[in-house]
CSV table of C-alpha atoms in Angstrom, one decimal:
chain,number,residue,atom,x,y,z
F,56,MET,CA,139.6,-93.4,-105.3
F,57,LYS,CA,138.9,-89.7,-104.9
F,58,ILE,CA,141.6,-88.6,-107.4
F,59,PHE,CA,139.6,-90.1,-110.3
F,60,SER,CA,136.4,-88.0,-109.6
F,61,GLY,CA,135.6,-84.4,-109.5
F,62,LYS,CA,138.4,-82.0,-108.7
F,63,GLY,CA,140.7,-85.0,-108.1
F,64,ALA,CA,140.6,-85.9,-111.7
F,65,SER,CA,142.1,-82.6,-112.7
F,66,LEU,CA,144.8,-83.0,-110.1
F,67,PHE,CA,145.6,-86.4,-111.5
F,68,ILE,CA,146.0,-85.0,-115.0
F,69,LEU,CA,148.0,-82.1,-113.7
F,70,LEU,CA,150.5,-84.3,-111.9
F,71,ALA,CA,150.9,-86.6,-114.9
F,72,ALA,CA,151.5,-83.5,-117.2
F,73,ILE,CA,154.1,-82.1,-114.7
F,74,SER,CA,155.9,-85.4,-114.5
F,75,PHE,CA,156.1,-85.7,-118.3
F,76,ILE,CA,157.3,-82.2,-118.8
F,77,THR,CA,160.0,-82.5,-116.1
F,78,ALA,CA,161.2,-85.8,-117.5
F,79,SER,CA,161.4,-84.4,-121.0
F,80,ALA,CA,163.2,-81.2,-119.8
F,81,ASP,CA,165.7,-83.4,-118.0
F,82,SER,CA,166.3,-85.4,-121.2
F,83,LEU,CA,166.7,-82.3,-123.3
F,84,ALA,CA,169.1,-80.8,-120.8
F,85,ARG,CA,171.3,-83.9,-121.0
F,86,ILE,CA,171.2,-83.8,-124.8
F,87,PHE,CA,172.2,-80.1,-124.9
F,88,LEU,CA,175.0,-80.6,-122.4
F,89,LEU,CA,176.3,-83.7,-124.2
F,90,ILE,CA,176.5,-82.3,-127.7
F,91,PRO,CA,176.5,-78.5,-128.0
F,92,ALA,CA,178.3,-77.9,-124.8
F,93,GLY,CA,180.9,-80.4,-125.8
F,94,LEU,CA,180.6,-82.7,-122.7
F,95,TYR,CA,181.2,-85.7,-125.0
F,96,LYS,CA,184.8,-84.4,-125.5
F,97,ILE,CA,185.5,-84.5,-121.8
F,98,PHE,CA,184.4,-88.2,-121.7
F,99,ASP,CA,186.5,-88.9,-124.8
F,100,LEU,CA,183.6,-90.5,-126.7
F,101,SER,CA,183.8,-91.4,-130.3
F,102,PHE,CA,180.9,-90.8,-132.8
F,103,GLU,CA,180.0,-94.5,-132.8
F,104,VAL,CA,179.8,-94.7,-129.0
F,105,LEU,CA,177.8,-91.4,-128.9
F,106,TYR,CA,175.4,-92.7,-131.5
F,107,ASP,CA,174.9,-95.9,-129.4
F,108,ILE,CA,174.3,-93.9,-126.3
F,109,PHE,CA,171.6,-91.9,-128.1
F,110,VAL,CA,169.8,-95.0,-129.5
F,111,VAL,CA,169.7,-96.7,-126.1
F,112,GLY,CA,168.8,-93.4,-124.4
F,113,ALA,CA,165.9,-92.8,-126.8
F,114,ALA,CA,164.3,-96.1,-125.8
F,115,TYR,CA,165.0,-95.6,-122.2
F,116,SER,CA,163.6,-92.1,-122.2
F,117,TYR,CA,160.0,-93.4,-122.9
F,118,ILE,CA,160.3,-95.9,-120.2
F,119,GLU,CA,161.6,-93.2,-117.8
F,120,ASP,CA,158.6,-91.0,-118.7
F,121,ALA,CA,156.1,-93.7,-118.1
F,122,ILE,CA,157.6,-94.7,-114.7
F,123,MET,CA,157.8,-91.1,-113.6
F,124,MET,CA,154.2,-90.3,-114.6
F,125,THR,CA,152.9,-93.5,-112.8
F,126,VAL,CA,154.8,-92.9,-109.6
F,127,SER,CA,153.9,-89.3,-109.3
F,128,SER,CA,150.3,-90.0,-110.1
F,129,LEU,CA,150.2,-92.6,-107.3
F,130,ILE,CA,152.2,-90.8,-104.7
F,131,GLY,CA,151.6,-87.1,-105.7
F,132,PRO,CA,148.0,-86.7,-104.5
F,133,LYS,CA,148.9,-88.1,-101.1
F,134,ILE,CA,151.9,-85.7,-100.8
F,135,LEU,CA,149.8,-82.8,-101.9
F,136,ALA,CA,147.1,-83.7,-99.4
F,137,THR,CA,149.7,-83.9,-96.6
F,138,LEU,CA,151.1,-80.5,-97.6
F,139,LYS,CA,147.6,-79.0,-97.6
F,140,VAL,CA,147.1,-80.2,-94.0
F,141,PHE,CA,150.4,-78.8,-92.9
F,142,TYR,CA,149.6,-75.5,-94.7
F,143,LYS,CA,146.2,-75.2,-93.0
F,144,ARG,CA,147.8,-76.0,-89.6
F,145,ALA,CA,150.5,-73.3,-90.1
F,146,GLU,CA,147.9,-70.8,-91.3
F,147,ASN,CA,145.7,-71.5,-88.2
F,148,SER,CA,148.6,-71.2,-85.9
F,149,ASN,CA,149.7,-67.9,-87.5
F,150,GLN,CA,146.2,-66.5,-87.1
F,151,ASN,CA,146.1,-67.6,-83.4
F,152,ILE,CA,149.5,-65.8,-82.8
F,153,ILE,CA,148.2,-62.6,-84.5
F,154,MET,CA,145.0,-62.7,-82.4
F,155,ARG,CA,147.0,-63.1,-79.2
F,156,GLU,CA,149.2,-60.1,-80.2
F,157,ASN,CA,146.2,-57.9,-80.8
F,158,VAL,CA,144.6,-58.7,-77.4
């Protein structure tokens, strides 16, 4: 595959890094909303239940990160290539409009 050679390899690494960072940011946001913001009080959770949620969530977080990195690495390059095609088409059509206006 093209994504594993040349410039594609850096795209592959970039997509994996972005996926990992966004999944980690999502987990951290949930943690900070649950404890410091007091969201656990709204749900009426006891300390024991909260502890169990964190233990299960810690294991699930790694699985979520792996799934997200895998899916974005497989689908991401195709989406970016499609967006690049649409961007070039839009850019060419804008240039044609500008050329027609100047004539």
